[in-house]
Tab-separated table of C-alpha atoms and ligand atoms in Angstrom:
chain	number	residue	atom	x	y	z
A	7	GLN	CA	13.101	44.560	50.499
A	8	PRO	CA	11.493	42.447	53.230
A	9	ASN	CA	7.952	42.631	51.843
A	10	LEU	CA	8.719	40.767	48.667
A	11	PRO	CA	8.425	37.006	48.166
A	12	GLU	CA	11.477	34.755	48.435
A	13	TYR	CA	12.612	32.549	45.572
A	14	SER	CA	15.066	29.675	45.452
A	15	LEU	CA	17.753	29.555	42.758
A	16	GLU	CA	15.962	26.602	41.252
A	17	GLU	CA	12.747	28.574	40.975
A	18	VAL	CA	14.556	31.502	39.330
A	19	SER	CA	16.234	29.191	36.814
A	20	LYS	CA	12.819	28.189	35.468
A	21	HIS	CA	12.331	31.722	34.211
A	22	ALA	CA	14.704	32.013	31.299
A	23	THR	CA	12.468	32.547	28.289
A	24	LYS	CA	9.876	35.065	27.194
A	25	GLU	CA	7.110	32.504	27.665
A	26	THR	CA	8.032	31.782	31.270
A	27	LYS	CA	9.159	35.394	31.878
A	28	ILE	CA	12.788	36.296	32.170
A	29	TRP	CA	14.125	36.578	35.699
A	30	VAL	CA	17.602	37.466	36.850
A	31	ILE	CA	19.390	37.748	40.174
A	32	PHE	CA	21.530	40.662	41.287
A	33	ARG	CA	22.971	40.447	44.787
A	34	ARG	CA	19.972	39.456	46.977
A	35	GLY	CA	17.306	40.684	44.536
A	36	VAL	CA	15.220	38.818	41.967
A	37	TYR	CA	14.128	40.867	38.969
A	38	ASP	CA	11.680	40.326	36.144
A	39	ILE	CA	13.351	41.836	33.081
A	40	THR	CA	11.000	40.375	30.435
A	41	ASN	CA	9.915	43.747	29.120
A	42	PHE	CA	13.355	45.301	29.345
A	43	VAL	CA	15.148	42.732	27.174
A	44	GLU	CA	14.280	44.421	23.897
A	45	GLU	CA	15.406	47.825	25.109
A	46	HIS	CA	18.755	46.574	26.414
A	47	PRO	CA	21.493	48.689	24.792
A	48	GLY	CA	23.835	45.698	24.739
A	49	GLY	CA	21.313	43.618	22.780
A	50	ASP	CA	20.858	39.888	23.271
A	51	GLN	CA	23.857	39.656	25.559
A	52	ILE	CA	21.469	40.218	28.444
A	53	MET	CA	19.986	36.778	27.837
A	54	LEU	CA	23.243	35.247	29.054
A	55	GLY	CA	22.039	36.018	32.536
A	56	ALA	CA	18.477	34.724	32.048
A	57	GLY	CA	17.345	32.603	34.977
A	58	ASN	CA	20.597	33.270	36.733
A	59	SER	CA	22.838	35.829	38.346
A	60	ILE	CA	23.810	38.773	36.145
A	61	GLU	CA	26.660	39.753	38.422
A	62	PRO	CA	29.462	38.056	36.499
A	63	PHE	CA	28.355	39.820	33.339
A	64	TRP	CA	28.237	43.145	35.064
A	65	LEU	CA	31.771	42.562	36.257
A	66	LEU	CA	32.710	41.945	32.648
A	67	TYR	CA	30.783	44.902	31.287
A	68	GLY	CA	31.675	47.489	33.887
A	69	VAL	CA	29.422	50.132	32.295
A	70	HIS	CA	26.641	48.670	34.420
A	71	ASN	CA	28.326	49.862	37.545
A	72	GLN	CA	26.372	53.120	37.736
A	73	ILE	CA	23.703	54.388	40.053
A	74	GLN	CA	21.281	55.061	37.152
A	75	ILE	CA	21.514	51.448	36.092
A	76	TYR	CA	20.921	50.148	39.608
A	77	GLU	CA	17.830	52.347	39.676
A	78	ILE	CA	16.495	50.972	36.403
A	79	LEU	CA	17.013	47.452	37.728
A	80	GLU	CA	15.414	48.138	41.100
A	81	LYS	CA	12.153	49.129	39.376
A	82	MET	CA	11.905	45.583	38.057
A	83	ARG	CA	12.368	43.872	41.422
A	84	ILE	CA	9.873	41.142	42.180
A	85	GLY	CA	11.489	39.326	45.077
A	86	ASN	CA	14.484	38.205	47.071
A	87	VAL	CA	16.786	35.224	46.852
A	88	SER	CA	15.840	32.810	49.613
A	89	GLU	CA	17.949	32.878	52.760
A	90	LYS	CA	19.232	29.382	52.134
A	91	ASP	CA	20.447	30.169	48.607
A	92	ALA	CA	21.915	33.597	49.262
A	93	GLY	CA	25.645	33.476	48.678
A	94	GLU	CA	25.246	30.385	46.514
A	95	SER	CA	24.280	32.352	43.428
A	96	ILE	CA	27.404	34.414	43.627
A	97	LYS	CA	30.059	31.972	42.589
A	98	ASP	CA	33.417	32.677	41.003
A	99	MET	CA	33.277	36.430	41.147
A	100	SER	CA	36.938	37.076	40.676
A	101	ASP	CA	37.301	40.222	38.649
A	102	PRO	CA	38.156	39.336	35.030
A	103	TYR	CA	39.891	42.710	34.723
A	104	ASP	CA	42.465	41.900	37.403
A	105	ASN	CA	45.060	41.118	34.749
A	106	ASP	CA	44.614	44.271	32.702
A	107	PRO	CA	47.829	46.254	32.195
A	108	LYS	CA	48.687	49.442	34.089
A	109	ARG	CA	47.863	52.615	32.196
A	110	HIS	CA	49.283	56.078	32.051
A	111	PRO	CA	47.282	58.201	34.520
A	112	ILE	CA	46.909	60.974	31.974
A	113	LEU	CA	44.513	58.861	29.891
A	114	LYS	CA	41.011	60.011	30.732
A	115	PRO	CA	38.839	56.919	31.138
A	116	ALA	CA	35.420	56.872	29.498
A	117	SER	CA	34.989	53.529	31.264
A	118	LEU	CA	37.270	51.426	33.452
A	119	LYS	CA	35.941	47.913	32.909
A	120	PRO	CA	36.383	47.384	30.038
A	121	PHE	CA	39.070	50.022	29.824
A	122	ASN	CA	38.344	52.857	27.397
A	123	ALA	CA	40.222	56.114	27.493
A	124	GLU	CA	41.481	59.048	25.491
A	125	ALA	CA	44.344	61.479	25.990
A	126	PRO	CA	43.625	65.127	26.882
A	127	LEU	CA	42.698	66.860	23.620
A	128	SER	CA	45.199	69.635	24.198
A	129	LEU	CA	48.033	67.096	23.991
A	130	LEU	CA	46.724	65.252	20.975
A	131	ALA	CA	48.046	67.427	18.182
A	132	GLU	CA	51.398	68.064	19.877
A	133	ASN	CA	52.932	65.154	18.066
A	134	PHE	CA	52.414	63.768	14.579
A	135	ILE	CA	53.100	60.350	16.066
A	136	SER	CA	50.953	59.563	19.092
A	137	PRO	CA	53.063	57.968	21.846
A	138	ASN	CA	51.917	54.454	22.751
A	139	GLU	CA	51.064	55.432	26.327
A	140	LEU	CA	48.794	58.223	25.097
A	141	PHE	CA	47.124	56.372	22.237
A	142	TYR	CA	43.416	56.044	22.940
A	143	VAL	CA	42.304	52.628	24.173
A	144	ARG	CA	39.058	50.981	23.133
A	145	ASN	CA	38.511	47.550	24.700
A	146	HIS	CA	35.217	45.692	24.740
A	147	LEU	CA	36.429	42.947	27.063
A	148	PRO	CA	39.286	42.189	29.455
A	149	VAL	CA	42.776	42.266	27.939
A	150	PRO	CA	43.783	38.637	27.320
A	151	GLU	CA	46.987	37.413	28.840
A	152	VAL	CA	49.069	35.985	26.038
A	153	ASP	CA	52.071	33.775	26.677
A	154	ILE	CA	54.334	34.601	23.765
A	155	SER	CA	56.210	31.291	24.044
A	156	THR	CA	53.046	29.337	23.277
A	157	TYR	CA	51.164	31.886	21.174
A	158	GLU	CA	50.073	30.602	17.787
A	159	LEU	CA	48.201	32.449	15.142
A	160	GLU	CA	45.963	30.066	13.273
A	161	VAL	CA	47.208	30.606	9.747
A	162	GLU	CA	49.099	27.726	8.350
A	163	VAL	CA	52.339	29.280	7.277
A	164	GLU	CA	55.655	28.072	8.583
A	165	ASP	CA	57.440	31.120	9.799
A	166	PHE	CA	55.699	34.407	10.179
A	167	LYS	CA	58.836	36.511	10.109
A	168	GLN	CA	59.955	35.022	6.788
A	169	PHE	CA	57.681	37.587	5.189
A	170	GLN	CA	58.986	40.951	4.274
A	171	LYS	CA	58.765	43.393	7.128
A	172	HIS	CA	56.506	46.297	6.263
A	173	THR	CA	55.935	49.574	8.088
A	174	ILE	CA	53.129	52.079	7.652
A	175	THR	CA	52.084	55.138	9.573
A	176	ALA	CA	48.355	55.083	10.037
A	177	THR	CA	45.633	56.803	11.945
A	178	ILE	CA	43.141	54.656	13.793
A	179	MET	CA	39.878	56.159	14.891
A	180	CYS	CA	36.939	54.771	16.777
A	181	ALA	CA	33.561	55.055	15.016
A	182	GLY	CA	32.379	56.775	18.192
A	183	ASN	CA	35.014	59.514	18.184
A	184	ARG	CA	33.353	62.903	18.918
A	185	ARG	CA	30.161	61.155	20.017
A	186	SER	CA	29.695	63.528	22.963
A	187	GLU	CA	28.983	66.388	20.551
A	188	MET	CA	26.199	64.414	18.896
A	189	SER	CA	24.734	63.266	22.185
A	190	LYS	CA	24.388	66.856	23.390
A	191	LEU	CA	21.701	67.221	20.762
A	192	LYS	CA	19.804	64.109	21.734
A	193	MET	CA	20.847	61.079	23.779
A	194	VAL	CA	22.691	58.317	21.953
A	195	LYS	CA	23.861	54.982	23.300
A	196	GLY	CA	27.607	54.573	23.585
A	197	LEU	CA	30.740	55.740	25.360
A	198	ASP	CA	30.830	59.486	25.685
A	199	TRP	CA	33.978	60.045	23.638
A	200	GLY	CA	35.484	63.482	23.202
A	201	CYS	CA	37.634	64.286	20.153
A	202	ALA	CA	40.590	62.125	21.132
A	203	ALA	CA	39.402	58.591	20.310
A	204	ILE	CA	41.906	58.775	17.475
A	205	GLY	CA	45.664	58.407	17.184
A	206	ASN	CA	48.423	58.126	14.626
A	207	ALA	CA	51.216	55.581	14.953
A	208	THR	CA	53.809	53.666	13.014
A	209	PHE	CA	52.921	50.007	12.731
A	210	THR	CA	55.318	47.301	11.638
A	211	GLY	CA	54.434	43.772	10.646
A	212	VAL	CA	53.825	41.663	7.600
A	213	ARG	CA	51.307	42.350	4.891
A	214	LEU	CA	48.249	40.139	5.136
A	215	LYS	CA	48.331	39.726	1.359
A	216	ASP	CA	51.841	38.234	1.540
A	217	VAL	CA	50.685	35.705	4.092
A	218	LEU	CA	47.592	34.828	2.059
A	219	HIS	CA	49.676	34.524	-1.071
A	220	LYS	CA	51.815	31.943	0.661
A	221	VAL	CA	48.758	29.771	1.231
A	222	GLY	CA	47.647	30.185	-2.385
A	223	ILE	CA	45.103	32.948	-1.939
A	224	ASN	CA	45.343	36.022	-4.138
A	225	GLU	CA	43.312	38.702	-5.918
A	226	ASP	CA	41.766	36.144	-8.255
A	227	SER	CA	40.496	33.883	-5.499
A	228	ASP	CA	36.770	33.778	-5.113
A	229	TYR	CA	36.178	34.987	-1.574
A	230	LYS	CA	34.216	37.927	-0.255
A	231	HIS	CA	35.361	38.610	3.288
A	232	VAL	CA	38.272	38.180	5.639
A	233	GLN	CA	37.222	37.602	9.227
A	234	PHE	CA	39.410	38.196	12.249
A	235	GLU	CA	38.951	36.843	15.761
A	236	GLY	CA	40.556	38.249	18.888
A	237	LEU	CA	41.736	36.207	21.862
A	238	ASP	CA	39.573	38.297	24.162
A	239	THR	CA	36.363	36.471	24.935
A	240	ASP	CA	33.079	37.187	26.624
A	241	SER	CA	31.699	35.070	29.438
A	242	THR	CA	30.399	32.458	26.980
A	243	GLY	CA	33.793	32.102	25.341
A	244	LYS	CA	32.842	33.972	22.173
A	245	SER	CA	35.657	36.103	20.749
A	246	TYR	CA	35.673	39.704	19.706
A	247	GLY	CA	35.384	39.524	15.937
A	248	ALA	CA	35.157	41.656	12.803
A	249	SER	CA	35.635	41.336	9.071
A	250	ILE	CA	36.727	43.393	6.081
A	251	PRO	CA	35.940	42.938	2.392
A	252	PHE	CA	38.249	40.372	0.761
A	253	TRP	CA	39.521	42.794	-1.904
A	254	LYS	CA	40.916	45.090	0.800
A	255	ALA	CA	43.185	42.316	2.004
A	256	VAL	CA	44.546	41.139	-1.359
A	257	ASP	CA	44.513	44.263	-3.510
A	258	LYS	CA	47.865	45.179	-5.121
A	259	LYS	CA	47.907	48.343	-3.043
A	260	SER	CA	46.745	46.656	0.157
A	261	ASP	CA	48.572	47.798	3.259
A	262	VAL	CA	46.571	45.617	5.628
A	263	LEU	CA	49.087	44.516	8.219
A	264	LEU	CA	49.480	41.824	10.789
A	265	ALA	CA	51.372	44.177	13.050
A	266	TYR	CA	53.696	43.250	15.897
A	267	GLU	CA	55.281	46.648	16.555
A	268	MET	CA	53.855	50.048	17.343
A	269	ASN	CA	56.164	53.037	17.120
A	270	GLY	CA	59.148	50.729	17.006
A	271	LYS	CA	58.284	48.786	20.158
A	272	PRO	CA	56.456	45.495	20.625
A	273	LEU	CA	52.716	46.155	20.626
A	274	PRO	CA	51.597	47.211	24.115
A	275	ARG	CA	49.088	44.841	25.721
A	276	ASP	CA	46.267	47.359	25.463
A	277	HIS	CA	46.878	47.718	21.764
A	278	GLY	CA	46.843	44.038	20.877
A	279	PHE	CA	50.022	42.233	21.953
A	280	PRO	CA	51.426	40.163	20.318
A	281	ILE	CA	49.709	40.686	16.944
A	282	ARG	CA	46.885	42.892	15.765
A	283	VAL	CA	45.400	43.649	12.390
A	284	ILE	CA	45.888	47.148	11.050
A	285	VAL	CA	43.381	47.982	8.348
A	286	PRO	CA	44.410	51.535	7.533
A	287	GLY	CA	41.646	53.906	6.513
A	288	VAL	CA	39.027	51.650	8.059
A	289	VAL	CA	37.064	52.103	11.271
A	290	GLY	CA	38.901	51.123	14.485
A	291	ALA	CA	36.531	48.241	15.184
A	292	ARG	CA	37.948	46.169	12.281
A	293	ASN	CA	41.530	46.594	13.525
A	294	VAL	CA	41.282	43.443	15.613
A	295	LYS	CA	43.679	43.233	18.547
A	296	TRP	CA	45.167	40.092	20.128
A	297	LEU	CA	44.637	38.312	16.833
A	298	GLY	CA	43.847	34.629	17.261
A	299	LYS	CA	42.391	33.534	13.963
A	300	ILE	CA	41.926	34.602	10.340
A	301	ILE	CA	39.076	33.133	8.319
A	302	ILE	CA	38.806	33.660	4.569
A	303	SER	CA	35.138	33.379	3.801
A	304	GLN	CA	32.092	34.044	1.662
A	305	ASN	CA	30.508	35.665	4.708
A	306	GLU	CA	31.034	38.600	6.993
A	307	SER	CA	31.925	37.972	10.608
A	308	ASP	CA	28.797	37.010	12.525
A	309	SER	CA	30.016	38.831	15.631
A	310	HIS	CA	27.839	41.284	17.475
A	311	TRP	CA	30.234	44.087	16.530
A	312	GLN	CA	29.974	43.377	12.817
A	313	GLN	CA	26.252	42.672	12.660
A	314	ASN	CA	24.507	44.629	15.385
A	315	ASP	CA	26.805	47.517	16.126
A	316	TYR	CA	29.101	49.929	14.243
A	317	LYS	CA	26.378	50.788	11.747
A	318	SER	CA	24.609	54.064	11.139
A	319	PHE	CA	20.969	54.900	10.426
A	320	SER	CA	18.671	57.739	9.502
A	321	PRO	CA	18.187	60.384	12.222
A	322	SER	CA	14.559	59.261	12.459
A	323	VAL	CA	15.358	55.651	13.282
A	324	ASP	CA	15.026	54.926	17.008
A	325	TRP	CA	15.436	51.854	19.191
A	326	ASP	CA	11.856	50.779	18.456
A	327	THR	CA	12.292	50.857	14.696
A	328	VAL	CA	15.955	50.030	14.147
A	329	ASP	CA	16.724	46.968	12.048
A	330	PHE	CA	20.456	46.357	12.002
A	331	LYS	CA	20.146	44.223	8.884
A	332	THR	CA	19.228	47.280	6.817
A	333	SER	CA	22.594	49.058	7.151
A	334	PRO	CA	26.013	47.881	6.020
A	335	ALA	CA	28.839	47.547	8.527
A	336	ILE	CA	30.985	50.686	8.683
A	337	GLN	CA	34.315	50.223	6.927
A	338	GLU	CA	36.143	53.270	5.492
A	339	LEU	CA	35.542	56.356	7.602
A	340	PRO	CA	34.375	59.790	6.412
A	341	VAL	CA	36.382	63.000	6.724
A	342	THR	CA	36.607	64.676	10.131
A	343	SER	CA	38.594	67.325	11.999
A	344	ALA	CA	38.899	68.869	15.436
A	345	ILE	CA	40.360	71.864	17.174
A	346	CYS	CA	42.732	70.645	19.874
A	347	LYS	CA	43.843	74.067	21.090
A	348	PRO	CA	42.619	76.371	22.504
A	349	GLU	CA	40.335	74.520	24.881
A	350	PRO	CA	36.626	75.318	25.029
A	351	GLY	CA	35.844	78.084	27.499
A	352	SER	CA	39.457	79.130	27.881
A	353	THR	CA	40.709	82.684	27.688
A	354	VAL	CA	43.162	83.333	24.897
A	355	LYS	CA	45.456	86.307	24.571
A	356	VAL	CA	45.347	88.055	21.201
A	357	GLN	CA	48.806	88.405	19.688
A	358	ASP	CA	49.482	90.669	16.709
A	359	GLY	CA	45.715	90.876	16.348
A	360	CYS	CA	45.434	87.086	15.933
A	361	ILE	CA	44.663	83.954	17.887
A	362	PHE	CA	46.531	80.732	17.291
A	363	VAL	CA	44.516	77.546	16.667
A	364	GLN	CA	45.759	73.963	16.269
A	365	GLY	CA	44.212	70.623	15.510
A	366	TYR	CA	43.972	67.481	13.419
A	367	ALA	CA	42.073	66.425	10.309
A	368	TRP	CA	41.741	62.991	8.768
A	369	SER	CA	39.792	61.069	6.188
A	370	GLY	CA	39.395	57.297	5.804
A	371	GLY	CA	39.951	55.110	2.760
A	372	GLY	CA	43.470	56.435	2.157
A	373	LYS	CA	42.321	59.913	1.241
A	374	GLN	CA	44.510	62.898	1.970
A	375	ILE	CA	43.446	66.127	3.636
A	376	VAL	CA	43.809	68.900	1.080
A	377	ARG	CA	42.387	71.843	2.991
A	378	VAL	CA	41.228	72.877	6.453
A	379	ASP	CA	38.896	75.866	6.760
A	380	LEU	CA	38.211	77.892	9.892
A	381	THR	CA	35.712	80.596	10.682
A	382	ILE	CA	35.075	82.715	13.775
A	383	ASP	CA	32.044	84.604	12.452
A	384	GLY	CA	29.615	81.829	11.596
A	385	GLY	CA	30.925	81.353	8.074
A	386	ASP	CA	31.015	84.911	6.720
A	387	ASN	CA	34.793	84.724	6.436
A	388	TRP	CA	36.936	81.600	6.171
A	389	HIS	CA	40.630	81.177	6.947
A	390	VAL	CA	42.668	78.397	5.401
A	391	ALA	CA	44.850	76.610	7.912
A	392	ASN	CA	48.461	75.723	7.364
A	393	LEU	CA	48.900	71.950	6.896
A	394	ASP	CA	51.874	71.474	9.206
A	395	GLU	CA	52.447	67.757	9.041
A	396	GLN	CA	51.269	64.979	6.722
A	397	ASP	CA	52.809	61.745	5.545
A	398	SER	CA	54.372	61.733	2.120
A	399	SER	CA	52.315	58.939	0.572
A	400	SER	CA	49.576	59.749	-1.920
A	401	PRO	CA	45.973	58.677	-2.042
A	402	PRO	CA	44.647	55.999	-1.996
A	403	GLN	CA	47.363	55.107	0.493
A	404	HIS	CA	47.471	58.245	2.559
A	405	TRP	CA	46.791	56.710	5.956
A	406	SER	CA	47.876	59.380	8.467
A	407	TRP	CA	46.105	62.316	9.868
A	408	THR	CA	47.147	65.891	9.114
A	409	LEU	CA	48.146	68.263	11.872
A	410	TRP	CA	47.261	71.852	11.066
A	411	SER	CA	47.450	75.298	12.624
A	412	ALA	CA	46.156	78.760	11.844
A	413	LYS	CA	46.551	82.348	12.930
A	414	ILE	CA	43.137	83.906	12.753
A	415	PRO	CA	42.727	87.697	12.871
A	416	VAL	CA	40.208	88.760	15.525
A	417	PRO	CA	38.102	91.878	14.920
A	418	LYS	CA	38.872	94.577	17.530
A	419	GLU	CA	36.503	94.851	20.495
A	420	LYS	CA	35.555	91.121	20.251
A	421	THR	CA	35.713	89.366	23.617
A	422	GLN	CA	34.005	86.090	22.805
A	423	ILE	CA	34.317	84.014	19.674
A	424	ASP	CA	33.261	80.588	18.515
A	425	ILE	CA	35.861	78.918	16.298
A	426	HIS	CA	34.523	76.431	13.736
A	427	VAL	CA	36.555	74.014	11.635
A	428	LYS	CA	35.870	71.763	8.657
A	429	ALA	CA	38.257	69.754	6.518
A	430	VAL	CA	38.246	68.811	2.844
A	431	ASP	CA	39.762	65.565	1.562
A	432	SER	CA	41.346	64.632	-1.754
A	433	ASP	CA	37.975	63.574	-3.172
A	434	TYR	CA	36.578	66.971	-2.138
A	435	ASN	CA	34.399	65.370	0.489
A	436	THR	CA	33.800	67.715	3.357
A	437	GLN	CA	32.087	67.569	6.734
A	438	PRO	CA	28.390	68.103	7.382
A	439	GLU	CA	27.499	71.394	9.011
A	440	HIS	CA	25.161	70.192	11.742
A	441	PHE	CA	24.888	67.129	13.932
A	442	LYS	CA	21.126	67.359	13.678
A	443	ASN	CA	21.084	65.940	10.176
A	444	ILE	CA	23.517	63.100	10.828
A	445	TRP	CA	22.274	62.122	14.275
A	446	ASN	CA	22.022	58.357	14.709
A	447	LEU	CA	21.019	56.274	17.686
A	448	ARG	CA	24.505	54.821	18.277
A	449	GLY	CA	26.260	58.153	17.861
A	450	VAL	CA	28.737	56.915	15.277
A	451	LEU	CA	30.339	58.892	12.410
A	452	SER	CA	29.913	62.073	14.409
A	453	ASN	CA	31.830	64.337	12.032
A	454	ALA	CA	29.971	67.654	11.771
A	455	TYR	CA	31.970	70.910	12.025
A	456	HIS	CA	33.823	71.019	15.333
A	457	HIS	CA	33.527	74.235	17.272
A	458	VAL	CA	35.233	75.715	20.296
A	459	PRO	CA	33.884	78.807	22.047
A	460	ILE	CA	36.564	80.899	23.772
A	461	ASN	CA	37.092	84.245	25.446
A	462	VAL	CA	39.685	86.577	24.001
A	463	LYS	CA	41.826	88.991	25.938
A	464	TRP	CA	43.419	91.991	24.265
B	7	MTE	N1	40.026	44.033	19.029
B	7	MTE	C1	39.697	43.191	20.011
B	7	MTE	N2	40.188	41.934	19.974
B	7	MTE	N3	38.866	43.575	21.032
B	7	MTE	C2	38.334	44.856	21.085
B	7	MTE	O1	37.595	45.185	22.031
B	7	MTE	N4	38.161	47.046	19.975
B	7	MTE	C3	38.116	47.625	18.627
B	7	MTE	C4	39.449	47.471	17.901
B	7	MTE	N5	39.935	46.119	18.024
B	7	MTE	C5	38.664	45.761	20.044
B	7	MTE	C6	39.549	45.303	19.028
B	7	MTE	C7	37.739	49.026	18.582
B	7	MTE	S1	36.078	49.361	18.663
B	7	MTE	C8	38.652	50.027	18.346
B	7	MTE	S2	38.150	51.621	18.153
B	7	MTE	C9	40.101	49.737	18.270
B	7	MTE	O2	40.383	48.358	18.467
B	7	MTE	C10	40.841	50.539	19.314
B	7	MTE	O3	42.213	50.311	19.225
B	7	MTE	P1	43.184	50.863	20.365
B	7	MTE	O4	42.637	50.433	21.703
B	7	MTE	O5	44.528	50.267	20.058
B	7	MTE	O6	43.197	52.360	20.241
B	8	MO	MO1	35.729	51.618	18.377
């Protein structure tokens, strides 16, 4: 852009507040982002780059690496970095994701940096236990490299493994699972997850309540929240963080785990090696990986992910009117289900007058799935699925998903059908019919009936 004025780094650095205008540098360009700051999907984080180069942050938050985003930025260009300073602004650009682990190529990435990926939906319901390599990955930051010989969890108890070993099988689901169905209706901000940002695994560790008991904290103690901090940090050194209500951690029935094994193996790096919190029944975001610190507190975590994300709003709230303070942080998740097979748009052979359908259903808060209903005629007739696999524990400690299947009779002469599913949990909660009425700007809790249109062959 040769026609634009040149600015030195020093000049740019004077523009770091609203009053002086907010300038940033990207490659050789200088941009005035003052008016964009409030619209930034990632919130205040953008101010980290104020008066400076945003490149390191974009390396950290790889979602920026898209042509649409470059275009948005280019519209705000006001100048160029002066010849003399070019190159200077771009210091220490080594890729913070260089040390991320290798992943199974079958995981379909929703983003690479940070790494977020789900398994193909058709594989998901093949196994009650999701294999570690196929368990969806949701990282907000680079995977920290933890040296197990020097790793210390900041809870003052002598020997972690003195506590009784405890194993649970639990489903973990991202609040954004099935977001892509909601965003078809109207754009939402967030990773475009399909139906597979969910998995079910066996986790082994020690109960958080046993550890707290050891340091004199129990049900009667007067605290309100338990905060967790990860060892993964953003470019300012602030950790990923989340909190859960105190009662959840100390309740007699609490199964909140400090887990060190997943499906009988040490936790994989992507899933929180060496220790992560498992808060069964509660949204994925509170299941903090790479656990570094536990804080028993009167307050919720002040992290971005607890305060300004993972909350839902009325369908009429938009980015101009949203006030994150008005909604509570998501904890226990509502009931959901999905058809994993057949795949949308596929052609299915009718056998004995029926088609075979398979999928999962799950509800948060330790509720059990009691029924799964399917229809292929818009709700005139419903078919109850067979609940093939569940865990044997009862509510309120039923943490696993349910795998189900159904043989649905197809009326003769039909060549196209749209299969719909909804699940019912042990409190008789069921799923909303339409996304329209639960739409929210972040696309979370996207649990309306799932549907799969297919062609049938006789
Ligand atoms: N913990 C840390 N430290 N950092 C993270 O980015 N992501 C959270 C949660 N715990 C995250 C984290 C989110 S949003 C989800 S959905 C789950 O981890 C995903 O767990 P998984 O990657 O093991 O499937
Ligand atoms: Mo998530």
